Amino acid sequence: MASDRPENLEQDEHLVLAPGHTYASVTDKISSIVLTSPFRKSWIFGFALSFLLTLMLLTTITAVLTQGVGLFGIRRPVMWGFDIVNFVWWIGIGHAGTLISAVLLLFRQEWRTSINRFAEAMTLFAVACAGLYPLMHMGRPWYFYWLTPYPNTMALWPQWRSPLVWDVFAVSTYASVSLLFWYVGLIPDLATFRDRSKNRFSKIIYGILAMGWRGSAIHWHRYRTAYLLLAGIATPLVVSVHTVVSLDFAAGVVPGWHTTIFPPYFVAGAIYSGFAMVLTLAIPLRRYYGLEDFITMKHLENMAKILLVTGLIVSYGYALEAFFAWYSGNTFEQFMMKNRATGPYWHTYALLILCNCLSVQVLWSKWARTCVPLLWVLSIVINIGMWLERYVIVVTSLARDYIPGAWGMYHGSVWDYSMYYGTIGLFFALLFLFIRVLPVISIAEMRELVAETRERNGGEDHGSSHDDDDQDLVASSG
Amino acid sequence: MPARPGSWGGAFTVQVFPPSTNTISRVSIFGAVFFAVGLLFVVYMIFRSPYITQVNVTVDQPVPFSHEHHITALGIDCRYCHTSVESSTFAGIPATETCMSCHSQIWVNSPMLEPVRKSMQTNEPIRWNRVHDLPDYAYFNHAVHVNKGVGCVSCHGRVDLMPLTWKAEPMTMEWCLGCHREPEKHLRPIEEVFNMTWTPPKDQLALGRELIKKQHIPVDRLTNCYVCHR
């Protein structure tokens, strides 16, 4: 076997799981975060801070519900401001979670295993934040249910030609399918938690949530089928949801909005910002909870590569927008581009190009892709850049369009900012709760990865006894 | 330690859930479905119920005015009191003077009519309580309905049989649109509009279609938003 050694060493940096792991060690490591470790100071601090921001969100919502939507900075002609910018931003962030869990599953990518769970959780919490905006940007949010088709005493139905009505269906379907997908994935892990919990209360809670999962062959067979089907459903959903969101703009006649490239370009942007957010979260997570064995450099590097690819697609989108503005020969389109680059909002456009197109170019180098602090900073830069993209699309197009007499400026008011930071607080509050009560990494799938790694190494294991291991598997999946 | 055959490997020496959980979980799944659907149905029915629409509910008035007495017993025409119904959007509530045109001579000492006399003396109108209160974003026009052959009974019911006034129809938009989509079901000859006892003929649909043509009723445009919500 001596001849294998150099190869193995070479392989090490491509490992999606550090060597030496068994079913038991994987299960121990992941479940200990919830079941055995005490509250960490960093967790309490993080949760307290995000909860305070959540309170700010609730204050903002109360203020807007009682005082009116005019608290936001929206004024004619810019009637869509932060509300829509942040809606699209949050929805976009959510898309990476589904992409990781569904699309990478369909492509049978092993490296999705250790990031899919919290990426899906990220999706759910991002959709929860996003969902607030379409509600709160309405002048009369208490009539939101008029957007749903139900037989009412007014004999009225929603207008099916409006992308805003499609939004209702896209986002609510997306939220429910993502939740279902996430929950189905959680069931075997909840059973592990049920079996490993020491106290009766958490045994009951996890037991109810695990819905009697016993890990039988029939269970697993059906689970696999259901999971794969859900992945198959979620994949077109990801693409269509952000397409529908992009149609909010592309179906309009505003120069800068009426662009046929929006659907694929928005989806690419969503994946771009979503993966950036996954990196923003994964890097501290693996460090603070010692998950470097599971979220390896291979994961970070792969995500960096996806960032580069989607970043280039997004850059292509910007280039095409500019090209077609010129190529159209249309005064208004040409002015739109000129206004973005040199108008009153030029700095947002310049920063956008810097954050989204230029900064990502460092990822061509392997050194940059494996430099963790750099990746983390870059991921935040991209999150900011993608926020600016939506700001540029929404605000600069509206501020100066067809009639110069109707030009105006938009700046977010205090309430715009408090709502935005508030949703960030809500997102992190939910995320902290998730880290504390649910497995951040899919235990069942990690065990599968252990088995696959073992098989690949010809049944040889990195030093642990099979007996212990198998007994643990029996015990923990009941 | 190898797992003993037939054992639960130590983890399940005490079962977490007793066998009764089987029943509870089954019931909760089926129950939740029926409960959710049932709840939606109840909410829906509440919104259609007389509790919300106030159909068939009499409304207290300062003077217990009986349409039944004034129409059926005395044979007064609707337009004697509701004078503007043929010419105005608003059918009008009669002024105190209208009441007093008779009640200055009849039942002059009746305590029931005290508010009417007081209104006459103080020159303050009687505060009648509205039974058919449409929201102000729906602009209802009485004259156009009356002039196109919609009888009082079609919307207000048999007012001639009401000792106190109540709503006979829900006045929901769905109900309005029902007739605006198919007016032939409800139209009657113009001369029968104020006839409380007119009953539709057997060939009402044929009559209705003929009246639509005769009265130039633009059925295709009657459900546009601007018709009511101006």
XYZ file of C-alpha atoms in Angstrom:
708
model
C 0.000 0.000 0.000
C 3.008 2.213 0.216
C 2.579 3.283 -3.387
C -0.828 4.760 -2.473
C 0.516 7.181 0.057
C 1.465 10.098 -2.204
C -1.873 9.806 -3.978
C -3.731 9.918 -0.688
C -1.837 12.968 0.403
C -2.603 14.603 -2.883
C -6.257 13.710 -2.394
C -6.395 15.196 1.094
C -7.161 18.692 -0.007
C -10.014 17.390 -2.128
C -11.640 15.562 0.741
C -15.202 16.480 1.581
C -14.722 14.799 4.945
C -11.561 14.771 7.026
C -10.104 11.278 7.367
C -10.627 9.150 10.438
C -14.344 9.695 10.876
C -16.790 6.984 11.808
C -20.579 6.943 12.099
C -20.208 7.543 15.801
C -17.734 10.404 15.583
C -19.785 12.206 12.964
C -22.967 11.808 14.983
C -21.218 12.829 18.208
C -19.695 15.911 16.752
C -22.867 17.257 15.150
C -25.307 16.340 17.882
C -23.062 17.632 20.638
C -23.610 21.191 19.409
C -27.230 20.850 20.453
C -27.470 18.047 22.959
C -24.446 18.257 25.206
C -22.658 21.575 24.948
C -23.663 24.367 27.315
C -24.736 27.755 26.012
C -21.781 29.594 24.569
C -21.182 33.223 25.347
C -20.796 33.960 21.661
C -24.172 32.336 20.971
C -25.918 34.290 23.704
C -24.329 37.518 22.550
C -25.208 36.839 18.915
C -28.762 35.860 19.694
C -29.292 38.826 22.006
C -27.998 41.240 19.396
C -30.113 39.798 16.603
C -33.135 39.671 18.891
C -32.712 43.361 19.629
C -32.661 44.014 15.902
C -35.791 41.874 15.583
C -37.467 44.123 18.132
C -36.491 47.055 15.955
C -38.175 45.274 13.049
C -41.351 44.843 15.079
C -41.233 48.507 16.061
C -40.899 49.486 12.415
C -43.783 47.256 11.382
C -45.951 48.704 14.132
C -45.041 52.229 13.114
C -45.744 51.592 9.432
C -49.024 49.828 10.143
C -50.242 52.661 12.315
C -48.723 55.687 10.570
C -48.778 54.516 6.983
C -46.406 53.376 4.311
C -45.330 56.995 3.736
C -42.886 56.594 6.630
C -40.651 54.959 4.065
C -38.731 57.255 1.782
C -40.747 56.373 -1.299
C -42.027 59.411 -3.158
C -43.165 59.847 -6.717
C -41.703 58.834 -9.119
C -39.770 56.226 -7.123
C -42.562 54.255 -5.484
C -40.503 51.091 -5.082
C -37.592 51.630 -2.754
C -35.902 49.582 -0.075
C -38.969 47.404 0.288
C -38.592 45.886 -3.129
C -34.797 46.090 -3.165
C -34.642 44.099 0.057
C -37.398 41.735 -1.030
C -35.458 40.751 -4.125
C -32.215 40.649 -2.135
C -33.597 38.284 0.506
C -35.352 36.066 -2.005
C -32.114 35.891 -3.974
C -30.179 34.864 -0.877
C -32.636 32.093 -0.276
C -31.987 30.566 -3.666
C -28.533 29.214 -2.905
C -29.984 27.021 -0.180
C -32.305 25.297 -2.587
C -29.618 25.151 -5.223
C -27.263 23.397 -2.837
C -29.837 20.996 -1.507
C -31.766 20.254 -4.686
C -29.653 20.910 -7.754
C -26.439 19.524 -6.311
C -28.404 16.477 -5.143
C -29.616 15.879 -8.680
C -26.043 16.160 -9.885
C -25.010 13.781 -7.087
C -22.413 16.192 -5.775
C -20.963 14.769 -2.577
C -19.788 18.121 -1.340
C -23.332 19.360 -0.803
C -23.740 16.991 2.146
C -22.201 19.056 4.881
C -23.576 22.405 3.813
C -27.086 21.580 2.661
C -28.820 21.657 6.030
C -27.906 25.154 7.088
C -28.146 26.389 3.517
C -31.771 25.197 3.501
C -32.358 26.813 6.866
C -30.857 29.962 5.412
C -33.349 29.710 2.545
C -36.270 29.461 4.901
C -35.196 32.355 7.072
C -34.345 34.491 4.058
C -37.773 33.765 2.577
C -39.347 34.657 5.921
C -37.582 38.028 5.782
C -38.382 38.489 2.108
C -42.036 37.660 2.662
C -42.414 40.589 5.046
C -41.602 43.135 2.363
C -44.403 42.522 -0.134
C -46.761 42.724 2.835
C -45.295 45.869 4.355
C -44.808 47.773 1.123
C -48.552 47.669 0.533
C -50.417 50.776 1.562
C -53.107 48.641 3.147
C -51.424 45.398 4.212
C -54.566 44.128 5.943
C -56.095 43.444 2.529
C -53.213 41.177 1.460
C -55.604 38.232 1.236
C -57.287 39.856 -1.755
C -54.285 38.587 -3.705
C -55.402 35.022 -3.131
C -58.107 33.436 -5.252
C -61.044 32.586 -3.025
C -64.779 32.856 -3.623
C -65.602 36.137 -1.902
C -68.740 38.227 -1.534
C -67.244 40.795 -3.913
C -67.130 38.280 -6.777
C -63.561 39.476 -7.344
C -60.480 37.461 -8.276
C -56.829 38.473 -8.490
C -55.502 39.840 -11.783
C -53.587 36.888 -13.192
C -51.612 39.041 -15.617
C -49.688 40.828 -12.903
C -46.266 39.486 -11.920
C -47.033 40.735 -8.421
C -49.810 38.155 -8.237
C -47.406 35.545 -9.572
C -45.071 36.643 -6.789
C -47.640 35.643 -4.220
C -47.807 32.183 -5.700
C -44.083 31.887 -6.365
C -43.021 32.958 -2.894
C -45.666 31.025 -0.998
C -44.984 27.867 -3.016
C -41.277 28.374 -2.590
C -41.617 28.818 1.144
C -43.813 25.756 1.574
C -41.780 23.463 -0.690
C -38.524 24.596 0.935
C -39.979 23.967 4.362
C -41.172 20.526 3.341
C -37.856 19.654 1.730
C -35.969 20.801 4.803
C -38.267 18.955 7.159
C -38.171 15.716 5.194
C -34.377 15.930 5.284
C -34.494 16.516 9.036
C -36.606 13.507 9.961
C -33.797 10.899 10.272
C -31.684 13.410 12.178
C -34.533 14.262 14.492
C -34.767 10.537 15.216
C -31.067 10.547 16.086
C -31.642 13.495 18.409
C -34.625 11.706 19.951
C -32.484 8.662 20.665
C -29.537 10.624 21.962
C -31.370 13.139 24.117
C -30.734 12.632 27.772
C -33.816 14.294 29.182
C -37.368 13.182 28.686
C -38.670 16.548 27.538
C -36.365 16.787 24.558
C -36.915 13.089 23.814
C -40.622 13.868 23.494
C -40.138 17.016 21.430
C -37.686 15.426 19.006
C -39.785 12.258 19.097
C -42.881 14.117 17.949
C -40.903 15.902 15.260
C -39.314 12.640 14.083
C -42.817 11.228 13.578
C -41.838 7.684 14.505
C -38.864 7.310 12.183
C -37.340 3.879 12.785
C -34.835 3.811 9.944
C -36.186 0.634 8.391
C -35.278 -0.284 4.832
C -38.789 0.640 3.688
C -38.496 3.988 5.450
C -35.208 4.690 3.775
C -36.409 3.579 0.370
C -39.429 5.866 0.512
C -37.443 8.650 2.066
C -34.925 8.560 -0.779
C -37.662 8.605 -3.400
C -39.494 11.448 -1.709
C -36.313 13.417 -1.216
C -35.288 13.012 -4.828
C -38.753 13.966 -6.047
C -38.738 17.046 -3.854
C -35.321 17.955 -5.228
C -36.739 17.532 -8.730
C -39.634 19.825 -7.856
C -37.479 22.367 -6.056
C -35.073 22.788 -8.963
C -37.506 24.278 -11.493
C -39.007 26.160 -8.568
C -35.749 27.961 -7.815
C -35.430 29.012 -11.410
C -39.062 30.039 -11.783
C -39.384 31.869 -8.465
C -36.614 34.299 -9.177
C -37.751 34.522 -12.781
C -41.149 35.616 -11.530
C -39.441 38.117 -9.254
C -37.469 39.403 -12.232
C -40.691 39.749 -14.213
C -41.906 42.306 -11.677
C -39.489 44.529 -13.533
C -39.108 42.969 -16.971
C -42.875 43.033 -17.545
C -42.840 46.798 -16.973
C -42.214 49.388 -19.665
C -39.643 51.408 -17.752
C -36.273 51.782 -19.510
C -33.835 49.714 -17.467
C -36.601 47.315 -16.497
C -38.013 46.101 -19.777
C -35.113 43.799 -20.521
C -35.552 40.244 -21.686
C -32.298 39.105 -20.115
C -33.683 39.645 -16.616
C -34.983 36.130 -15.878
C -31.696 34.210 -16.295
C -29.658 37.153 -15.075
C -31.715 37.506 -11.892
C -31.454 33.773 -11.236
C -27.672 33.909 -11.694
C -27.574 36.913 -9.378
C -29.664 35.032 -6.835
C -27.251 32.108 -6.855
C -24.356 34.538 -6.677
C -25.657 36.369 -3.639
C -26.975 33.172 -2.092
C -23.633 31.405 -2.248
C -21.963 34.531 -0.915
C -24.321 34.385 2.061
C -23.644 30.658 2.556
C -19.937 31.474 2.726
C -20.563 34.384 5.072
C -22.324 31.976 7.413
C -20.303 28.800 6.863
C -16.918 30.322 7.636
C -17.734 31.489 11.185
C -19.879 28.393 11.761
C -17.090 25.936 10.990
C -14.670 27.940 13.066
C -16.766 28.523 16.190
C -18.234 25.044 16.285
C -15.090 23.235 15.179
C -16.642 21.828 12.042
C -13.513 22.079 9.904
C -13.542 18.302 9.482
C -16.926 18.462 7.771
C -16.909 21.814 6.031
C -13.499 21.405 4.476
C -11.415 23.578 2.188
C -12.933 21.586 -0.667
C -16.347 23.018 0.199
C -15.092 26.551 0.468
C -13.166 26.246 -2.751
C -16.109 24.774 -4.628
C -18.354 27.552 -3.402
C -15.737 30.073 -4.448
C -15.744 28.526 -7.915
C -19.542 28.851 -8.103
C -19.161 32.461 -6.985
C -16.754 33.038 -9.845
C -19.025 31.384 -12.421
C -22.183 33.172 -11.344
C -20.231 36.390 -10.876
C -19.151 36.162 -14.488
C -22.733 35.498 -15.613
C -23.862 38.532 -13.673
C -21.064 40.613 -15.198
C -22.182 39.369 -18.597
C -25.657 40.584 -17.677
C -24.343 44.076 -16.908
C -22.370 44.105 -20.130
C -25.387 43.035 -22.170
C -27.618 45.598 -20.514
C -25.152 48.280 -21.495
C -24.661 46.859 -24.972
C -28.345 46.560 -25.765
C -29.032 50.006 -24.379
C -26.634 51.318 -27.012
C -27.630 48.789 -29.699
C -31.356 49.512 -29.301
C -30.917 52.981 -30.741
C -33.574 54.051 -28.260
C -33.022 57.447 -26.646
C -34.545 56.430 -23.352
C -32.541 53.213 -23.108
C -29.336 55.037 -23.952
C -30.110 57.695 -21.405
C -30.848 55.006 -18.816
C -27.321 53.657 -19.174
C -25.771 57.103 -19.186
C -27.793 57.997 -16.104
C -26.594 54.917 -14.266
C -22.977 55.632 -15.000
C -22.937 59.418 -14.659
C -26.250 60.472 -13.092
C -26.967 61.309 -9.459
C -26.697 57.654 -8.483
C -23.391 57.040 -10.289
C -21.663 55.965 -7.090
C -24.082 53.051 -6.569
C -23.380 51.841 -10.092
C -19.631 52.263 -9.703
C -19.649 50.392 -6.395
C -21.804 47.721 -7.969
C -19.269 47.085 -10.725
C -16.479 47.114 -8.162
C -18.203 44.688 -5.769
C -19.793 42.301 -8.250
C -17.558 42.260 -11.312
C -14.061 43.288 -10.297
C -13.654 41.897 -6.798
C -14.715 38.391 -7.802
C -11.901 38.163 -10.344
C -9.424 37.290 -7.580
C -11.125 33.914 -7.385
C -9.342 32.856 -10.558
C -6.388 32.203 -8.283
C -6.361 29.061 -6.178
C -4.648 30.948 -3.407
C -7.584 33.311 -3.097
C -10.107 30.460 -3.237
C -8.463 28.772 -0.273
C -7.684 31.880 1.761
C -10.497 31.752 4.309
C -10.413 35.347 5.624
C -10.299 36.675 2.074
C -13.235 34.505 1.056
C -15.220 35.731 4.014
C -14.570 39.383 3.268
C -15.276 38.807 -0.404
C -18.567 37.089 0.383
C -19.686 40.145 2.317
C -18.534 42.437 -0.474
C -20.652 40.400 -2.888
C -23.673 40.590 -0.583
C -23.317 44.352 -0.593
C -22.767 44.361 -4.340
C -25.889 42.316 -4.981
C -27.893 44.635 -2.774
C -26.586 47.528 -4.859
C -27.568 45.693 -8.045
C -31.193 45.614 -6.970
C -30.951 49.214 -5.786
C -29.581 50.313 -9.149
C -32.232 48.397 -11.081
C -35.161 49.533 -8.958
C -34.255 53.081 -8.024
C -32.171 54.537 -10.832
C -34.596 53.268 -13.479
C -37.560 54.847 -11.736
C -35.910 58.078 -10.692
C -35.362 59.196 -14.267
C -37.535 57.680 -16.965
C -39.655 58.944 -19.835
C -40.906 62.350 -18.726
C -38.248 64.718 -17.387
C -40.983 66.631 -15.584
C -41.512 63.509 -13.472
C -37.925 62.942 -12.463
C -37.145 62.630 -8.809
C -34.738 61.333 -6.230
C -35.117 58.600 -3.684
C -33.296 58.108 -0.413
C -34.179 55.526 2.188
C -35.719 57.037 5.302
C -34.819 55.989 8.842
C -37.679 53.503 8.707
C -36.334 51.973 5.504
C -33.048 51.318 7.246
C -34.599 50.105 10.484
C -36.746 47.660 8.551
C -33.753 46.394 6.600
C -31.497 45.946 9.633
C -34.489 44.540 11.459
C -34.921 41.766 8.919
C -31.204 41.033 9.176
C -31.814 40.690 12.900
C -34.771 38.383 12.336
C -32.698 36.283 9.956
C -29.875 35.856 12.435
C -32.195 35.339 15.393
C -33.829 32.446 13.553
C -30.438 31.167 12.493
C -29.097 31.209 16.057
C -32.169 29.340 17.263
C -31.705 26.823 14.467
C -28.062 26.250 15.430
C -29.085 25.660 19.018
C -32.009 23.262 18.513
C -31.441 21.429 15.223
C -28.498 19.680 13.604
C -26.623 22.228 11.475
C -25.260 19.425 9.301
C -27.271 16.488 8.082
C -26.118 13.596 10.280
C -27.721 10.861 8.209
C -26.089 12.106 5.033
C -22.730 12.502 6.746
C -22.961 8.858 7.830
C -23.646 7.978 4.229
C -20.561 9.943 3.286
C -18.556 7.975 5.857
C -19.817 4.753 4.284
C -18.993 5.951 0.796
C -15.529 7.074 1.843
C -14.974 3.704 3.438
C -16.115 1.887 0.329
C -13.819 3.963 -1.808
C -10.917 3.042 0.402
C -11.724 -0.627 -0.207
C -13.465 -1.253 3.088
C -10.404 -0.030 4.976
C -11.178 2.446 7.649
C -8.973 5.081 9.148
C -8.377 3.366 12.429
C -11.672 2.821 14.170
C -13.329 -0.400 15.139
C -16.309 -1.478 13.119
C -18.120 -2.983 16.046
C -18.495 0.236 17.976
C -19.498 1.949 14.886
C -22.238 -0.351 13.782
C -23.669 -0.564 17.221
C -23.939 3.160 17.303
C -25.750 3.134 14.012
C -28.264 0.625 15.332
C -28.747 2.590 18.507
C -29.036 5.970 16.988
C -31.397 5.206 14.189
C -33.482 3.064 16.455
C -20.334 -4.447 23.482
C -22.120 -6.208 20.607
C -25.860 -5.652 20.411
C -27.837 -8.563 21.755
C -30.201 -10.062 19.202
C -33.725 -8.817 19.729
C -32.690 -5.968 21.990
C -32.978 -2.279 21.226
C -29.304 -1.738 21.868
C -29.998 -0.098 25.191
C -31.450 3.103 23.813
C -35.055 2.063 24.018
C -35.263 0.257 27.302
C -38.015 2.718 28.224
C -40.297 3.636 25.354
C -40.766 7.369 24.983
C -44.316 7.243 23.707
C -47.010 4.918 25.092
C -49.156 2.960 22.605
C -51.980 5.498 22.995
C -49.819 7.878 20.946
C -50.844 5.871 17.878
C -54.441 6.972 18.281
C -53.519 10.541 19.158
C -51.293 10.967 16.115
C -53.814 9.419 13.727
C -56.617 11.542 15.078
C -54.471 14.658 14.975
C -53.628 14.156 11.304
C -57.195 13.552 10.197
C -58.532 15.994 12.738
C -56.177 18.724 11.598
C -57.382 18.420 8.023
C -61.021 18.501 9.003
C -60.390 21.180 11.572
C -58.581 23.439 9.094
C -61.167 22.938 6.362
C -63.970 23.294 8.882
C -62.522 26.499 10.266
C -62.196 28.003 6.794
C -65.764 27.012 6.020
C -67.047 28.569 9.232
C -65.217 31.846 8.580
C -66.574 31.877 5.043
C -70.120 31.255 6.225
C -69.828 33.971 8.866
C -68.994 36.459 6.141
C -72.092 35.438 4.231
C -74.283 35.213 7.279
C -76.962 37.735 8.271
C -74.688 38.491 11.217
C -72.321 40.306 8.853
C -74.768 41.354 6.115
C -77.612 42.123 8.562
C -80.208 40.624 6.219
C -83.635 40.116 7.815
C -82.572 42.048 10.903
C -84.899 44.896 11.873
C -83.222 48.114 12.849
C -84.522 50.191 15.732
C -85.836 53.599 14.718
C -86.656 56.711 16.758
C -90.211 56.334 15.494
C -91.433 52.795 14.824
C -92.458 53.618 11.284
C -94.427 50.809 9.647
C -94.207 50.546 5.881
C -96.786 47.780 6.088
C -99.365 50.128 7.575
C -98.671 53.026 5.241
C -98.498 50.999 2.029
C -100.840 48.055 2.496
C -103.416 49.584 4.773
C -103.397 53.137 3.430
C -102.297 52.487 -0.158
C -99.716 55.263 -0.300
C -97.434 55.129 -3.344
C -93.701 54.802 -2.702
C -93.000 58.110 -4.398
C -95.234 60.029 -1.993
C -92.438 59.924 0.562
C -89.340 58.879 -1.408
C -89.804 61.685 -3.860
C -86.452 61.814 -5.589
C -86.205 58.148 -6.425
C -86.959 58.621 -10.123
C -84.738 61.597 -10.684
C -81.860 61.407 -8.240
C -79.146 58.992 -7.222
C -80.559 59.136 -3.704
C -84.113 57.979 -3.042
C -84.471 60.400 -0.157
C -85.895 60.041 3.318
C -89.042 62.137 3.738
C -88.697 65.303 5.738
C -90.621 65.807 8.960
C -93.030 68.010 6.971
C -94.082 64.977 4.947
C -95.010 63.099 8.102
C -96.771 66.120 9.514
C -98.842 66.654 6.373
C -101.070 63.923 7.850
C -99.971 63.652 11.456
C -100.770 67.235 12.272
C -104.383 66.027 12.017
C -104.186 62.283 12.719
C -102.926 60.682 15.959
C -101.905 64.114 17.157
C -101.522 62.943 20.732
C -99.881 59.605 20.065
C -96.742 59.217 22.214
C -95.282 57.135 19.356
C -95.164 60.265 17.213
C -93.609 62.482 19.855
C -90.196 62.603 18.098
C -91.907 63.782 14.894
C -93.677 66.620 16.662
C -90.525 67.528 18.506
C -88.619 67.612 15.243
C -91.219 69.971 13.812
C -91.016 72.254 16.867
C -87.265 72.368 17.192
C -86.585 72.306 13.453
C -84.182 69.419 13.943
C -84.481 66.474 11.550
C -85.331 63.029 12.869
C -82.272 60.828 13.050
C -83.510 57.760 11.193
C -81.227 54.744 11.337
C -80.045 53.618 7.969
C -80.875 50.045 7.030
C -79.188 49.906 3.633
C -75.797 51.476 4.266
C -73.507 51.017 1.299
C -69.881 52.034 1.785
C -69.152 55.464 0.342
C -66.828 54.106 -2.346
C -69.807 52.494 -4.083
C -71.907 55.114 -5.861
C -75.380 53.712 -6.111
C -77.837 55.449 -8.395
C -81.522 54.906 -7.671
C -82.909 56.776 -10.652
C -81.163 54.701 -13.275
C -82.445 51.434 -11.836
C -85.999 52.675 -11.451
C -86.006 54.121 -14.953
C -84.641 50.964 -16.543
C -87.243 48.708 -14.978
C -85.832 47.391 -11.731
C -88.697 47.177 -9.260
C -88.407 48.244 -5.633
C -89.133 44.671 -4.569
C -86.149 43.282 -6.477
C -83.728 44.916 -4.071
C -85.719 45.908 -1.000
C -88.065 42.925 -0.740
C -91.708 43.196 0.115
C -91.481 46.488 1.972
C -95.282 46.604 1.976
C -95.195 43.680 4.395
C -92.571 45.139 6.758
C -93.862 46.482 10.088
C -90.324 47.680 10.716
C -87.804 47.922 7.910
C -85.157 45.322 7.396
C -82.726 44.454 4.642
C -84.100 41.810 2.300
C -80.931 41.360 0.281
C -77.268 41.247 1.411
C -76.168 44.277 -0.701
C -72.819 42.596 -1.336
C -70.962 43.312 -4.539
C -71.469 39.714 -5.588
C -75.212 40.253 -5.313
C -75.091 43.509 -7.315
C -72.984 41.893 -10.024
C -75.351 38.930 -10.229
C -78.009 41.241 -11.666
C -75.619 43.395 -13.679
C -74.484 40.242 -15.450
C -77.981 38.856 -16.020
C -80.466 41.696 -15.697
C -83.044 39.788 -17.772
C -83.823 37.705 -14.715
C -85.023 40.733 -12.769
C -86.281 43.391 -15.149
C -89.957 44.340 -15.276
C -92.018 46.784 -17.341
C -91.423 50.383 -16.290
C -95.012 50.854 -15.241
C -94.716 47.971 -12.774
C -91.630 49.276 -10.952
C -93.552 50.607 -7.952
C -95.987 47.719 -7.894
C -95.242 45.723 -4.781
C -97.274 42.706 -5.802
C -96.096 42.259 -9.397
C -94.944 38.709 -10.011
C -92.658 37.772 -12.885
C -94.395 36.044 -15.793
C -93.541 32.473 -16.815
C -91.422 33.743 -19.712
C -89.516 36.257 -17.572
C -86.292 35.632 -19.508
C -87.956 36.486 -22.817
C -89.517 39.585 -21.273
C -86.206 40.523 -19.693
C -84.307 40.240 -22.972
C -86.929 42.321 -24.715
C -86.703 44.965 -21.979
C -82.920 45.040 -22.263
C -83.296 45.930 -25.930
C -86.126 48.339 -25.328
C -84.370 50.173 -22.480
C -80.941 50.082 -24.196
C -79.305 48.413 -21.233
C -75.551 47.992 -21.970
C -75.149 44.585 -20.334
C -71.575 44.150 -21.606
C -70.445 47.268 -19.768
C -72.444 46.946 -16.571
C -69.719 45.184 -14.611
C -66.902 47.621 -15.330
C -65.336 49.162 -12.240
C -66.368 52.708 -13.088
C -70.059 51.829 -13.081
C -70.103 51.879 -9.278
C -66.672 52.819 -7.950
C -66.232 56.304 -9.325
